[in-house]
Amino acid sequence: MSTPPFMQRIQETVLIGDGAMGTQLYSRGVPADSCFERLNLTRPELVTSVHEAYVKAGAQLLETNTFTANGVRLGGVGLDGQVRQINEAGARLARKAIGSGRECFVAGSVGPLGSRDSEETHSVDDQKSLFREQMTGLVNGGVDLLLLETFASLAELQLAASVAVEFGLPVIAQMAFFAEGRTREGLDGGQFVAALKSDVDVVGANCGVGPHEMLQLVRQMVAATSGPVSAFANSGFPQYVNGRHVYLATPDYFAARGLEMVEAGAGLVGGCCGTTPEHIAALTAQIQGVKPSRVAVPHPVERRKPVAVEVGESRQTTVSPLLDPARKTVPITVELDPPRGLDCSLTIERAKLLAQNGVDAINLAENPLARIRMGNLALAAKIQDATGIPVIAHVTCRDRNLIGLHSDLMGAHLLGLRHILAVTGDPVSVGETSGATSVFDLNSVGLLDLLSHLNQGRNMLGADLGEGTGFCLGAAFNPNVTHLQGQVNKLKKKLAAGAQFFQTQPVYSSTVFQDMVQALQDVSAPVFLGLLPLVSERNAEFLHNEVPGITLPDEVRKRMRGTVGDSGVAAGMGIASELVRSCAPQADGYYIMPPFGKVDLALQLIEIIKATSA
C-alpha cells in the first residue's frame, strides 16, 4: 500500500497548519454564541474567506469548520438531521479555498461530543455511531486526513480514534492540556502519548495553553514517540479588553516559539484560539521548508511522579465512623437546610438537639431547589464545632465553575470538613432566582473525580497540593424509576470515581426498596435509605409533581388524599414508619429529611429505627 501524500510530506518537511476559525468568524461579526458550523450552509462565502486568508498566509493544512459538527452538539440547535451535510460542506469549502496548483491538505476537524455526561447518556456504541456519522460526512466531502482535536478525556479520544482509523486516512489525535501542562486527568505530554494506545499516525496537543507551555509538551511527546508530533498552541491567554476577549501574544512571539517547537521535534505546527492569519504568516516566515528534527534541543524538564488514571483504579480513601464495619448500629443522618437569611442560630440549635438524640451525622444541603440560602460549607464547620458530630456537606456542580469547586473544596478541608456529598444539583430553572445561570462545568461523576484527585494530593489538572484532603465521598442514588438499570450504571460510575457511600432520594415503597436491594447486591458500598415524611395531600402532590427525583406511588398518594394539619402528619408518619419496619433487616443506614425543619418528626423516626434495629 502506498504512503498517503500527507504522511509522505510530514516525513520530508515541517508542515504549517492554519490558525483559529472561531476567532476569525467572531472578528467578522458572527456572535460568539452562534453555531459556527451552521455557516457552512448559510454563509459559505464567509467560511471560505477565512480559509483563503490562511492559505495566503502560508498554511499547508486547513482544518474544516466542523469542530462541533456532531449529532450531540448540532442536536442542541436542532440540526442533528444535517450532520453529514454540514460536514461534507465544511470539507468542500476548505478544498475550494485551496484552489488548484497549491499543495495544501484538508484535515477534517472532529472534536469531543460536547457534554461531560455523554458517557452516561450515550452507550459506547452510540458514541461511536455519532463520531462515525460526522467522519463519514467529512470523508465524503473529500478530506485528506482526520484531525481529532481538543479532547479533554483520554477515553473519549481513544474511542474517536478507534472509529477514525476505519476510514483508511491518516489520523491526528490531539489532546487539550491546561494549567501546568497537564490534561484534566493529570497526564503530561509523555504520559498522554504512552497512554493513548491507539493506531493513529500523528499525536499532538492543541488549545488550553500558550506557546510557552506547548513547547514543554512538544519536548515530552517527542521523547515518548518515534512518530510525528503536532502542536497547535493558543495565542497566549485571553484578556478582557473593551468588552471583548483579546489574545495579546504577538505574531512574532508566536512564530519564535513555533520555531523552537520545530527544533524540539514537532512536524506539524499551527495555531488554535486567538491566532490569526498574521500569526500563521509570521510562523511561515520562520519555518517554511525546514526539515523535521527528531533530536530535541537539550532542556531541563521537571520530572514529577506520574498520575495514574486507569479506569477502575483504586483511589485513596478516608475511613469514616459512619462506614466502620465494626459499628453495632446502622448509621442515621438527618438533613437540615441552611437559613435563607443571616441568622443560623435555629439551624445550629436543631443540629444540637439531633446530636443529643443519637444522630450520627448532619446532612447540610446546598441551595436546595436552586433557591438562595446561606453558604453551607461555612455553616457546616460551625455545626461541627457546636455538636461534635460530622456534617455531610452537599456540594453541587450548578453554582461554581471548575476553579471555584477546587478552591471551595480546599477551603472545606481547611475548615475541618471531611464528608462531602457530590451532586450535580437542580438546574436554576427549578428555582426562583431570575438572572442566575447554571454552571455545570462538571456533573456528579466529574465532581467525585475532582474530590478523588484532591484526596490524592493533586488538583484536577495534576498540580501537587503538598498533601491529600482526606474527604469521605458520598453520592446520590435515585431508585424511583421504572427502569432501574440506568441508575445502577450511574451508581457504578460514581463508585469507580471514588464514592464510598450513597444516599437515596426519598423512598415511599417497600417494593422500590426491595428492587433496589436486588439490583445492588454486587455493590459493597452502603446505601442509606432516604426518608422524607409527608405532612399533607398538598405536600405529597407538590413533591410528586414538581420536585426532581421524587416519585410517590399511587397508593401513597391515595392515603394522603384529603389530609391536612395533624391528619396529614399522622398519615405521613404512618407511611414512613411502615417503610422503616419493612426495610430494617436490609437497610445499610438512613438519611432522614424532615419537612419544613420539623425536627420532632426526625426524632420520632430515629426512635422507630433504633427500636427496629435493636
Coordinates of C-alpha atoms in Angstrom, one line a residue:
M1 CA 0.0 0.0 0.0
S2 CA 1.4 3.4 -1.0
T3 CA 2.1 6.1 1.7
P4 CA -0.6 8.7 1.8
P5 CA 0.6 12.1 0.5
F6 CA 0.2 13.8 3.9
M7 CA 2.3 11.2 5.7
Q8 CA 5.0 11.4 3.0
R9 CA 5.1 15.2 3.3
I10 CA 5.3 15.3 7.1
Q11 CA 8.3 12.9 6.9
E12 CA 10.0 15.2 4.4
T13 CA 9.3 18.7 5.8
V14 CA 7.7 20.5 8.7
L15 CA 4.1 21.4 7.8
I16 CA 2.4 24.6 8.7
G17 CA -1.1 24.4 10.0
D18 CA -3.7 27.1 9.9
G19 CA -5.0 29.2 12.9
A20 CA -8.3 29.8 14.7
M21 CA -11.5 29.6 12.8
G22 CA -13.9 30.8 15.5
T23 CA -11.7 33.8 16.3
Q24 CA -11.8 34.9 12.7
L25 CA -15.6 34.4 12.3
Y26 CA -16.1 36.4 15.5
S27 CA -13.9 39.2 14.3
R28 CA -16.0 39.2 11.1
G29 CA -19.2 39.9 13.1
V30 CA -20.5 36.4 13.9
P31 CA -21.8 36.4 17.5
A32 CA -19.7 34.2 19.9
D33 CA -22.7 32.1 20.9
S34 CA -23.6 31.2 17.3
C35 CA -23.3 27.7 15.8
F36 CA -20.3 28.4 13.6
E37 CA -20.7 25.1 11.7
R38 CA -24.1 26.2 10.5
L39 CA -22.3 28.8 8.5
N40 CA -21.1 26.1 6.1
L41 CA -24.6 26.1 4.8
T42 CA -25.9 29.6 5.4
R43 CA -22.8 31.7 4.7
P44 CA -20.3 29.6 2.9
E45 CA -18.5 32.6 1.4
L46 CA -17.6 33.8 4.9
V47 CA -16.1 30.4 5.9
T48 CA -14.2 30.2 2.6
S49 CA -12.8 33.7 3.1
V50 CA -11.2 32.6 6.4
H51 CA -9.7 29.5 4.8
E52 CA -8.4 31.7 1.9
A53 CA -6.7 34.1 4.4
Y54 CA -4.8 31.2 6.0
V55 CA -3.8 29.8 2.6
K56 CA -2.5 33.2 1.6
A57 CA -0.6 33.3 5.0
G58 CA 1.2 30.1 4.1
A59 CA -0.8 27.4 5.7
Q60 CA -0.2 24.0 4.3
L61 CA -3.0 22.3 6.2
L62 CA -6.5 23.7 6.6
E63 CA -8.9 22.4 9.3
T64 CA -12.5 22.2 8.3
N65 CA -15.1 24.3 10.1
T66 CA -16.6 21.2 11.7
F67 CA -15.2 21.1 15.2
T68 CA -18.6 20.7 16.9
A69 CA -20.5 19.3 13.9
N70 CA -21.6 16.1 15.6
G71 CA -25.1 14.9 16.4
V72 CA -24.9 15.9 20.1
R73 CA -23.9 19.5 19.6
L74 CA -25.8 20.1 16.4
G75 CA -28.8 18.5 18.1
G76 CA -28.7 21.2 20.7
V77 CA -29.6 23.7 17.9
G78 CA -32.0 21.5 16.0
L79 CA -29.5 20.5 13.3
D80 CA -28.9 16.8 14.2
G81 CA -30.6 15.8 10.9
Q82 CA -27.9 17.7 8.9
V83 CA -24.7 16.3 10.4
R84 CA -23.4 14.7 7.2
Q85 CA -24.5 17.7 5.0
I86 CA -22.7 20.2 7.3
N87 CA -19.5 18.1 7.4
E88 CA -19.5 17.5 3.7
A89 CA -19.9 21.2 3.1
G90 CA -17.1 22.0 5.5
A91 CA -14.7 19.8 3.6
R92 CA -15.6 21.2 0.2
L93 CA -15.3 24.8 1.4
A94 CA -11.8 24.1 2.6
R95 CA -10.9 22.4 -0.7
K96 CA -12.4 25.3 -2.6
A97 CA -10.3 27.8 -0.7
I98 CA -7.1 26.0 -1.7
G99 CA -7.8 26.1 -5.4
S100 CA -5.7 24.5 -8.0
G101 CA -1.9 24.4 -8.2
R102 CA -1.3 24.6 -4.4
E103 CA -0.1 21.8 -2.2
C104 CA -2.3 22.1 0.9
F105 CA -4.0 19.4 2.8
V106 CA -7.6 19.4 4.2
A107 CA -8.0 18.0 7.7
G108 CA -11.4 17.0 8.8
S109 CA -11.8 18.6 12.3
V110 CA -13.5 16.4 14.8
G111 CA -14.0 17.5 18.4
P112 CA -15.4 15.8 21.5
L113 CA -19.2 15.1 21.6
G114 CA -19.6 18.1 23.7
S115 CA -21.1 17.2 27.1
R116 CA -19.4 15.8 30.2
D117 CA -22.2 13.4 30.8
S118 CA -22.1 11.9 27.2
E119 CA -20.7 8.7 28.6
E120 CA -23.8 8.5 30.9
T121 CA -26.4 9.4 28.2
H122 CA -24.9 7.5 25.3
S123 CA -23.6 4.0 25.2
V124 CA -20.1 3.3 23.7
D125 CA -21.8 2.1 20.5
D126 CA -23.9 5.2 20.3
Q127 CA -20.8 7.4 20.8
K128 CA -19.1 5.5 18.0
S129 CA -22.1 6.0 15.8
L130 CA -22.0 9.7 16.4
F131 CA -18.4 10.0 15.6
R132 CA -18.8 7.8 12.5
E133 CA -21.7 9.9 11.2
Q134 CA -19.6 13.0 11.4
M135 CA -16.4 11.4 9.9
T136 CA -18.4 9.9 7.1
G137 CA -19.6 13.4 6.0
L138 CA -16.0 14.7 6.1
V139 CA -14.7 11.8 4.1
N140 CA -17.5 12.1 1.6
G141 CA -16.6 15.8 1.3
G142 CA -13.0 14.9 0.3
V143 CA -10.7 15.5 3.3
D144 CA -7.2 14.2 3.1
L145 CA -7.0 13.2 6.8
L146 CA -9.0 13.3 10.1
L147 CA -7.9 15.6 12.9
L148 CA -9.2 14.7 16.4
E149 CA -8.7 17.8 18.5
T150 CA -9.3 19.5 21.9
F151 CA -10.2 16.3 23.6
A152 CA -10.2 16.5 27.4
S153 CA -11.0 12.9 28.1
L154 CA -8.4 10.3 27.1
A155 CA -11.1 7.6 26.9
E156 CA -13.2 9.7 24.5
L157 CA -10.2 10.4 22.3
Q158 CA -9.3 6.7 22.2
L159 CA -12.9 5.9 21.2
A160 CA -12.9 8.6 18.5
A161 CA -9.6 7.3 17.2
S162 CA -10.9 3.7 17.0
V163 CA -13.6 5.0 14.6
A164 CA -11.3 7.3 12.6
V165 CA -8.9 4.5 11.7
E166 CA -11.8 2.7 10.0
F167 CA -11.7 5.2 7.1
G168 CA -8.1 4.4 6.0
L169 CA -7.0 8.0 6.1
P170 CA -4.2 9.4 8.2
V171 CA -5.3 10.3 11.7
I172 CA -4.0 13.0 14.0
A173 CA -5.0 12.7 17.7
Q174 CA -4.6 15.9 19.8
M175 CA -5.3 16.3 23.5
A176 CA -6.1 19.5 25.2
F177 CA -3.7 20.4 28.0
F178 CA -4.4 23.0 30.7
A179 CA -2.6 24.6 33.7
E180 CA 0.8 23.2 34.5
G181 CA 0.8 21.4 31.1
R182 CA -1.4 18.5 32.1
T183 CA -4.7 17.1 31.0
R184 CA -7.8 17.2 33.2
E185 CA -6.9 13.6 34.1
G186 CA -3.4 14.6 35.3
L187 CA -1.3 13.4 32.3
D188 CA 1.7 15.3 30.9
G189 CA 2.6 15.1 27.3
G190 CA 4.7 12.0 27.6
Q191 CA 2.2 10.2 29.7
F192 CA -0.5 11.0 27.2
V193 CA 1.4 9.5 24.3
A194 CA 2.1 6.4 26.4
A195 CA -1.5 6.0 27.5
L196 CA -3.1 6.7 24.1
K197 CA -2.6 3.2 22.8
S198 CA -4.4 3.9 19.5
D199 CA -3.3 3.2 16.0
V200 CA -3.1 6.9 14.9
D201 CA -0.4 8.4 12.6
V202 CA 0.3 11.7 14.5
V203 CA 0.0 12.6 18.2
G204 CA -0.2 16.1 19.4
A205 CA -1.7 18.9 21.5
N206 CA -3.9 21.9 20.9
C207 CA -5.7 24.6 22.8
G208 CA -5.6 25.1 26.6
V209 CA -2.1 26.5 26.8
G210 CA 0.0 29.2 25.0
P211 CA 3.3 28.7 23.1
H212 CA 5.5 28.6 26.2
E213 CA 3.8 25.6 27.8
M214 CA 3.1 24.0 24.4
L215 CA 6.9 23.9 23.8
Q216 CA 7.3 21.9 27.0
L217 CA 4.6 19.5 25.9
V218 CA 6.3 19.0 22.5
R219 CA 9.5 18.0 24.2
Q220 CA 7.7 15.5 26.3
M221 CA 5.7 14.0 23.4
V222 CA 8.8 13.8 21.1
A223 CA 10.6 11.9 23.9
A224 CA 7.8 9.4 24.1
T225 CA 7.2 8.5 20.4
S226 CA 9.1 7.9 17.2
G227 CA 6.2 9.2 15.1
P228 CA 5.3 12.8 14.0
V229 CA 4.1 15.2 16.7
S230 CA 1.8 18.2 16.1
A231 CA 1.3 21.3 18.1
F232 CA -1.4 24.0 17.8
A233 CA -1.0 26.5 20.7
N234 CA -3.3 29.3 21.7
S235 CA -2.1 32.8 21.2
G236 CA -1.2 33.1 24.9
F237 CA -4.1 33.7 27.4
P238 CA -7.1 35.9 26.7
Q239 CA -7.7 39.2 28.4
Y240 CA -11.0 41.1 28.5
V241 CA -10.5 44.4 26.8
N242 CA -13.3 46.9 26.0
G243 CA -15.9 44.2 26.1
R244 CA -14.1 41.6 24.0
H245 CA -11.7 38.8 24.8
V246 CA -8.3 39.6 23.2
Y247 CA -5.2 37.4 22.9
L248 CA -2.1 39.5 23.3
A249 CA 0.7 37.3 22.1
T250 CA 2.2 39.0 19.0
P251 CA 2.7 37.1 15.7
D252 CA 6.5 37.5 16.1
Y253 CA 6.5 35.9 19.6
F254 CA 4.2 33.1 18.5
A255 CA 6.4 32.4 15.5
A256 CA 9.6 32.4 17.6
R257 CA 8.1 29.8 19.9
G258 CA 6.9 27.8 16.9
L259 CA 10.4 27.6 15.6
E260 CA 11.5 26.2 19.0
M261 CA 8.8 23.6 18.8
V262 CA 10.2 22.6 15.4
E263 CA 13.7 22.4 16.8
A264 CA 12.3 20.3 19.6
G265 CA 10.9 17.8 17.1
A266 CA 7.4 18.9 16.1
G267 CA 6.5 18.0 12.5
L268 CA 3.2 20.0 12.2
V269 CA 2.8 23.4 13.8
G270 CA -0.2 25.7 13.7
G271 CA -2.4 27.9 15.9
C272 CA -5.5 27.5 18.0
C273 CA -7.6 30.0 19.9
G274 CA -6.7 33.7 19.3
T275 CA -4.3 33.0 16.4
T276 CA -4.9 34.9 13.1
P277 CA -3.5 34.8 9.5
E278 CA -0.9 37.2 10.8
H279 CA 0.3 34.7 13.3
I280 CA 0.5 32.0 10.6
A281 CA 2.3 34.3 8.2
A282 CA 4.9 35.0 10.8
L283 CA 5.2 31.3 11.5
T284 CA 5.6 30.6 7.8
A285 CA 8.4 33.1 7.6
Q286 CA 10.2 31.2 10.4
I287 CA 9.8 27.6 9.5
Q288 CA 8.8 27.2 5.8
G289 CA 11.0 24.5 4.2
V290 CA 12.6 23.4 7.5
K291 CA 13.4 19.7 7.7
P292 CA 11.9 17.7 10.5
S293 CA 14.1 17.3 13.6
R294 CA 13.8 14.2 15.8
V295 CA 16.6 15.4 18.2
A296 CA 15.2 17.6 20.9
V297 CA 17.1 20.7 22.0
P298 CA 18.6 19.9 25.4
H299 CA 16.4 21.4 28.1
P300 CA 15.9 20.6 31.7
V301 CA 12.4 19.2 32.3
E302 CA 10.9 18.9 35.7
R303 CA 10.3 15.3 36.5
R304 CA 7.2 14.5 38.6
K305 CA 5.6 11.3 39.6
P306 CA 3.1 10.1 37.0
V307 CA -0.5 10.4 37.9
A308 CA -2.2 7.1 37.2
V309 CA -5.6 7.4 35.6
E310 CA -6.5 3.9 34.5
V311 CA -10.3 3.3 34.7
G312 CA -11.3 1.4 37.8
E313 CA -8.1 2.2 39.7
S314 CA -8.1 2.1 43.5
R315 CA -8.1 5.5 44.9
Q316 CA -7.0 6.9 48.3
T317 CA -10.0 6.8 50.6
T318 CA -10.8 8.0 54.1
V319 CA -12.4 5.7 56.7
S320 CA -15.4 7.4 58.3
P321 CA -17.0 6.3 61.6
L322 CA -20.3 6.2 59.5
L323 CA -18.8 3.4 57.4
D324 CA -17.0 1.5 60.1
P325 CA -17.8 -2.2 59.6
A326 CA -17.5 -2.8 63.3
R327 CA -20.4 -0.5 64.1
K328 CA -23.2 -2.2 66.1
T329 CA -25.9 0.2 64.9
V330 CA -26.9 1.4 61.5
P331 CA -25.9 5.0 60.7
I332 CA -28.6 7.6 60.9
T333 CA -28.1 11.0 59.3
V334 CA -30.6 13.9 59.3
E335 CA -30.7 16.7 56.7
L336 CA -31.1 20.4 57.6
D337 CA -31.4 23.3 55.2
P338 CA -29.3 26.4 55.7
P339 CA -31.3 29.5 56.5
R340 CA -32.5 32.0 53.9
G341 CA -31.1 34.9 55.9
L342 CA -28.1 35.6 58.1
D343 CA -29.3 34.1 61.4
C344 CA -28.2 30.5 61.6
S345 CA -28.9 30.0 65.4
L346 CA -32.1 28.0 64.8
T347 CA -30.3 25.6 62.4
I348 CA -27.5 25.1 65.0
E349 CA -30.0 24.5 67.8
R350 CA -31.8 21.9 65.7
A351 CA -28.4 20.2 65.0
K352 CA -27.6 20.2 68.7
L353 CA -30.9 18.5 69.5
L354 CA -30.3 15.9 66.9
A355 CA -26.8 15.2 68.2
Q356 CA -28.1 14.8 71.7
N357 CA -30.6 12.2 70.4
G358 CA -28.0 10.0 68.8
V359 CA -27.8 11.2 65.2
D360 CA -24.5 10.1 63.6
A361 CA -24.2 13.0 61.1
I362 CA -26.0 16.1 59.9
N363 CA -26.6 16.5 56.2
L364 CA -26.4 20.1 55.1
A365 CA -28.0 20.8 51.7
E366 CA -26.6 23.5 49.3
N367 CA -29.2 25.9 47.9
P368 CA -31.8 23.1 47.5
L369 CA -34.2 23.5 44.6
A370 CA -31.8 26.2 43.3
R371 CA -33.0 28.7 45.9
I372 CA -30.6 31.1 47.7
R373 CA -29.6 30.2 51.2
M374 CA -26.6 30.7 53.4
G375 CA -23.4 29.0 52.2
N376 CA -23.4 25.5 53.6
L377 CA -19.7 24.9 53.9
A378 CA -19.1 27.7 56.4
L379 CA -22.3 26.7 58.3
A380 CA -21.2 23.0 58.3
A381 CA -18.0 24.0 60.1
K382 CA -19.9 25.9 62.7
I383 CA -22.3 22.9 63.2
Q384 CA -19.4 20.5 63.6
D385 CA -17.9 22.8 66.2
A386 CA -21.2 23.1 68.1
T387 CA -22.2 19.5 68.1
G388 CA -19.1 17.4 67.8
I389 CA -20.6 15.1 65.1
P390 CA -19.7 15.1 61.4
V391 CA -21.5 17.2 58.8
I392 CA -22.1 15.8 55.3
A393 CA -21.9 18.9 53.2
H394 CA -23.6 18.7 49.9
V395 CA -21.7 20.3 47.1
T396 CA -23.4 21.0 43.7
C397 CA -21.9 21.5 40.3
R398 CA -24.5 24.1 39.4
D399 CA -23.1 27.1 41.4
R400 CA -19.4 27.0 40.7
N401 CA -17.1 26.6 37.8
L402 CA -14.1 24.3 37.9
I403 CA -11.9 26.9 39.6
G404 CA -14.5 27.7 42.2
L405 CA -15.1 24.0 43.0
H406 CA -11.3 23.4 43.6
S407 CA -11.0 26.5 45.8
D408 CA -14.1 25.9 47.9
L409 CA -13.3 22.2 48.5
M410 CA -9.7 23.0 49.6
G411 CA -11.3 25.6 51.9
A412 CA -13.7 23.0 53.2
H413 CA -10.7 20.8 54.1
L414 CA -9.2 23.8 55.9
L415 CA -12.4 24.2 57.9
G416 CA -12.2 20.6 59.1
L417 CA -15.0 19.2 56.9
R418 CA -14.3 15.5 56.0
H419 CA -17.7 14.4 54.5
I420 CA -18.8 15.6 51.1
L421 CA -21.9 14.5 49.1
A422 CA -21.2 15.2 45.4
V423 CA -24.4 16.1 43.5
T424 CA -25.0 17.6 40.1
G425 CA -27.6 20.0 41.5
D426 CA -31.0 21.1 40.4
P427 CA -30.8 23.5 37.4
V428 CA -31.5 27.2 38.1
S429 CA -34.8 26.8 36.1
V430 CA -36.2 24.8 39.0
G431 CA -35.8 27.7 41.4
E432 CA -37.0 31.2 41.8
T433 CA -33.8 33.2 41.1
S434 CA -34.3 35.3 38.0
G435 CA -31.0 36.2 36.3
A436 CA -28.9 33.4 37.7
T437 CA -27.3 30.8 35.4
S438 CA -26.3 27.2 35.9
V439 CA -22.6 26.4 35.6
F440 CA -22.2 22.7 35.3
D441 CA -18.5 22.5 34.4
L442 CA -18.8 19.1 36.0
N443 CA -21.5 16.6 36.7
S444 CA -21.6 14.5 39.9
V445 CA -19.2 11.9 38.5
G446 CA -16.8 14.6 37.5
L447 CA -17.0 16.1 40.9
L448 CA -16.3 12.8 42.6
D449 CA -13.2 12.5 40.3
L450 CA -12.1 16.0 41.3
L451 CA -12.5 15.1 45.0
S452 CA -10.6 11.9 44.5
H453 CA -7.8 13.9 42.9
L454 CA -7.8 16.2 46.0
N455 CA -7.6 13.1 48.2
Q456 CA -4.5 12.1 46.3
G457 CA -2.9 15.4 46.9
R458 CA -3.4 16.9 43.4
N459 CA -5.9 19.2 41.7
M460 CA -7.8 18.0 38.7
L461 CA -5.1 19.5 36.4
G462 CA -2.4 17.4 38.1
A463 CA -0.8 20.2 40.2
D464 CA 0.7 19.0 43.5
L465 CA -1.1 20.2 46.6
G466 CA 1.5 19.0 49.1
E467 CA -0.9 16.7 50.9
G468 CA -4.3 15.0 50.4
T469 CA -7.6 16.4 51.6
G470 CA -8.9 13.1 53.2
F471 CA -12.6 13.5 52.2
C472 CA -15.1 10.7 52.7
L473 CA -17.1 10.8 49.5
G474 CA -20.8 10.3 49.1
A475 CA -23.2 10.4 46.2
A476 CA -26.9 10.3 45.4
F477 CA -28.9 7.4 44.1
N478 CA -32.5 7.5 42.7
P479 CA -34.3 4.2 42.9
N480 CA -37.7 5.8 42.0
V481 CA -37.5 5.0 38.3
T482 CA -39.2 2.4 36.1
H483 CA -36.0 1.1 34.6
L484 CA -33.5 0.8 37.4
Q485 CA -30.5 -0.4 35.5
G486 CA -29.7 3.0 34.1
Q487 CA -29.4 4.4 37.7
V488 CA -27.4 1.4 38.7
N489 CA -24.9 2.0 35.9
K490 CA -24.6 5.6 37.1
L491 CA -24.0 4.4 40.6
K492 CA -21.2 2.2 39.5
K493 CA -19.6 5.1 37.6
K494 CA -19.8 7.1 40.8
L495 CA -18.3 4.2 42.7
A496 CA -15.4 4.0 40.2
A497 CA -14.9 7.7 40.5
G498 CA -14.4 7.4 44.3
A499 CA -17.8 7.3 46.0
Q500 CA -17.7 5.5 49.3
F501 CA -21.4 5.7 50.3
F502 CA -24.7 6.6 48.8
Q503 CA -27.9 8.4 49.9
T504 CA -31.1 7.7 48.1
Q505 CA -33.9 10.1 47.1
P506 CA -36.9 9.8 49.3
V507 CA -38.5 6.3 49.1
Y508 CA -42.1 5.6 49.9
S509 CA -42.5 1.9 48.8
S510 CA -41.0 -1.3 50.2
T511 CA -41.3 -2.7 46.7
V512 CA -39.0 0.1 45.4
F513 CA -36.6 -0.7 48.3
Q514 CA -36.5 -4.4 47.6
D515 CA -35.9 -3.8 43.9
M516 CA -33.0 -1.6 44.8
V517 CA -31.5 -4.2 47.2
Q518 CA -31.7 -6.8 44.4
A519 CA -30.2 -4.5 41.8
L520 CA -27.3 -3.5 44.1
Q521 CA -26.5 -6.9 45.5
D522 CA -23.0 -6.8 44.0
V523 CA -22.3 -3.3 45.3
S524 CA -20.4 -3.3 48.6
A525 CA -20.7 0.4 49.4
P526 CA -23.5 1.2 51.9
V527 CA -26.7 2.8 50.6
F528 CA -28.6 4.9 53.1
L529 CA -32.4 4.9 52.6
G530 CA -33.9 8.3 52.1
L531 CA -36.9 9.1 54.3
L532 CA -39.0 12.3 53.8
P533 CA -42.2 12.2 55.9
L534 CA -45.2 13.6 54.1
V535 CA -47.4 16.1 56.0
S536 CA -50.4 16.7 53.8
E537 CA -52.0 15.9 50.5
R538 CA -50.8 19.3 49.1
N539 CA -47.3 18.5 50.3
A540 CA -47.4 15.0 48.7
E541 CA -48.7 16.3 45.3
F542 CA -46.1 19.0 45.2
L543 CA -43.2 16.6 45.8
H544 CA -44.6 14.1 43.2
N545 CA -45.3 16.7 40.5
E546 CA -42.7 19.4 41.0
V547 CA -39.5 18.1 42.7
P548 CA -36.9 16.4 40.6
G549 CA -36.1 12.8 41.6
I550 CA -39.1 12.2 43.9
T551 CA -41.9 9.9 42.8
L552 CA -44.8 8.8 45.0
P553 CA -46.6 5.5 44.4
D554 CA -50.3 5.8 43.6
E555 CA -51.2 4.0 46.9
V556 CA -49.2 6.6 48.9
R557 CA -50.9 9.5 47.1
K558 CA -54.3 7.9 47.8
R559 CA -53.5 7.5 51.5
M560 CA -52.5 11.2 51.7
R561 CA -55.6 12.4 49.8
G562 CA -57.7 14.8 51.8
T563 CA -55.2 15.1 54.7
V564 CA -54.1 18.4 56.2
G565 CA -52.7 19.5 59.5
D566 CA -52.5 16.8 62.2
S567 CA -54.2 14.2 60.0
G568 CA -51.6 14.8 57.3
V569 CA -48.6 14.4 59.7
A570 CA -50.2 11.3 61.1
A571 CA -50.7 9.7 57.7
G572 CA -47.2 10.7 56.5
M573 CA -45.5 9.4 59.6
G574 CA -47.5 6.2 59.4
I575 CA -46.2 5.6 55.8
A576 CA -42.6 6.3 56.9
S577 CA -42.8 4.1 60.0
E578 CA -44.2 1.2 58.0
L579 CA -41.4 1.6 55.5
V580 CA -38.7 1.6 58.2
R581 CA -40.2 -1.6 59.8
S582 CA -40.3 -3.3 56.4
C583 CA -36.8 -2.4 55.3
A584 CA -35.0 -2.6 58.7
P585 CA -33.4 -6.1 58.2
Q586 CA -31.7 -5.0 55.0
A587 CA -31.1 -1.2 55.4
D588 CA -27.5 -0.1 55.4
G589 CA -28.5 3.2 57.1
Y590 CA -31.0 6.0 57.0
Y591 CA -31.0 9.5 55.6
I592 CA -33.9 11.5 57.1
M593 CA -35.1 14.7 55.5
P594 CA -37.6 16.3 58.0
P595 CA -40.0 18.5 56.1
F596 CA -40.1 22.3 56.8
G597 CA -37.4 21.8 59.6
K598 CA -39.8 19.6 61.7
V599 CA -37.0 18.0 63.7
D600 CA -39.6 16.4 66.0
L601 CA -40.6 14.2 63.1
A602 CA -37.0 13.1 62.6
L603 CA -36.7 12.3 66.3
Q604 CA -39.8 10.1 66.1
L605 CA -38.3 8.2 63.2
I606 CA -35.0 7.8 65.0
E607 CA -36.8 6.1 67.9
I608 CA -38.5 3.8 65.5
I609 CA -35.3 3.0 63.6
K610 CA -33.5 2.2 66.9
A611 CA -36.3 0.0 68.1
T612 CA -36.5 -2.0 64.8
S613 CA -32.7 -2.3 64.6
A614 CA -32.1 -3.5 68.1

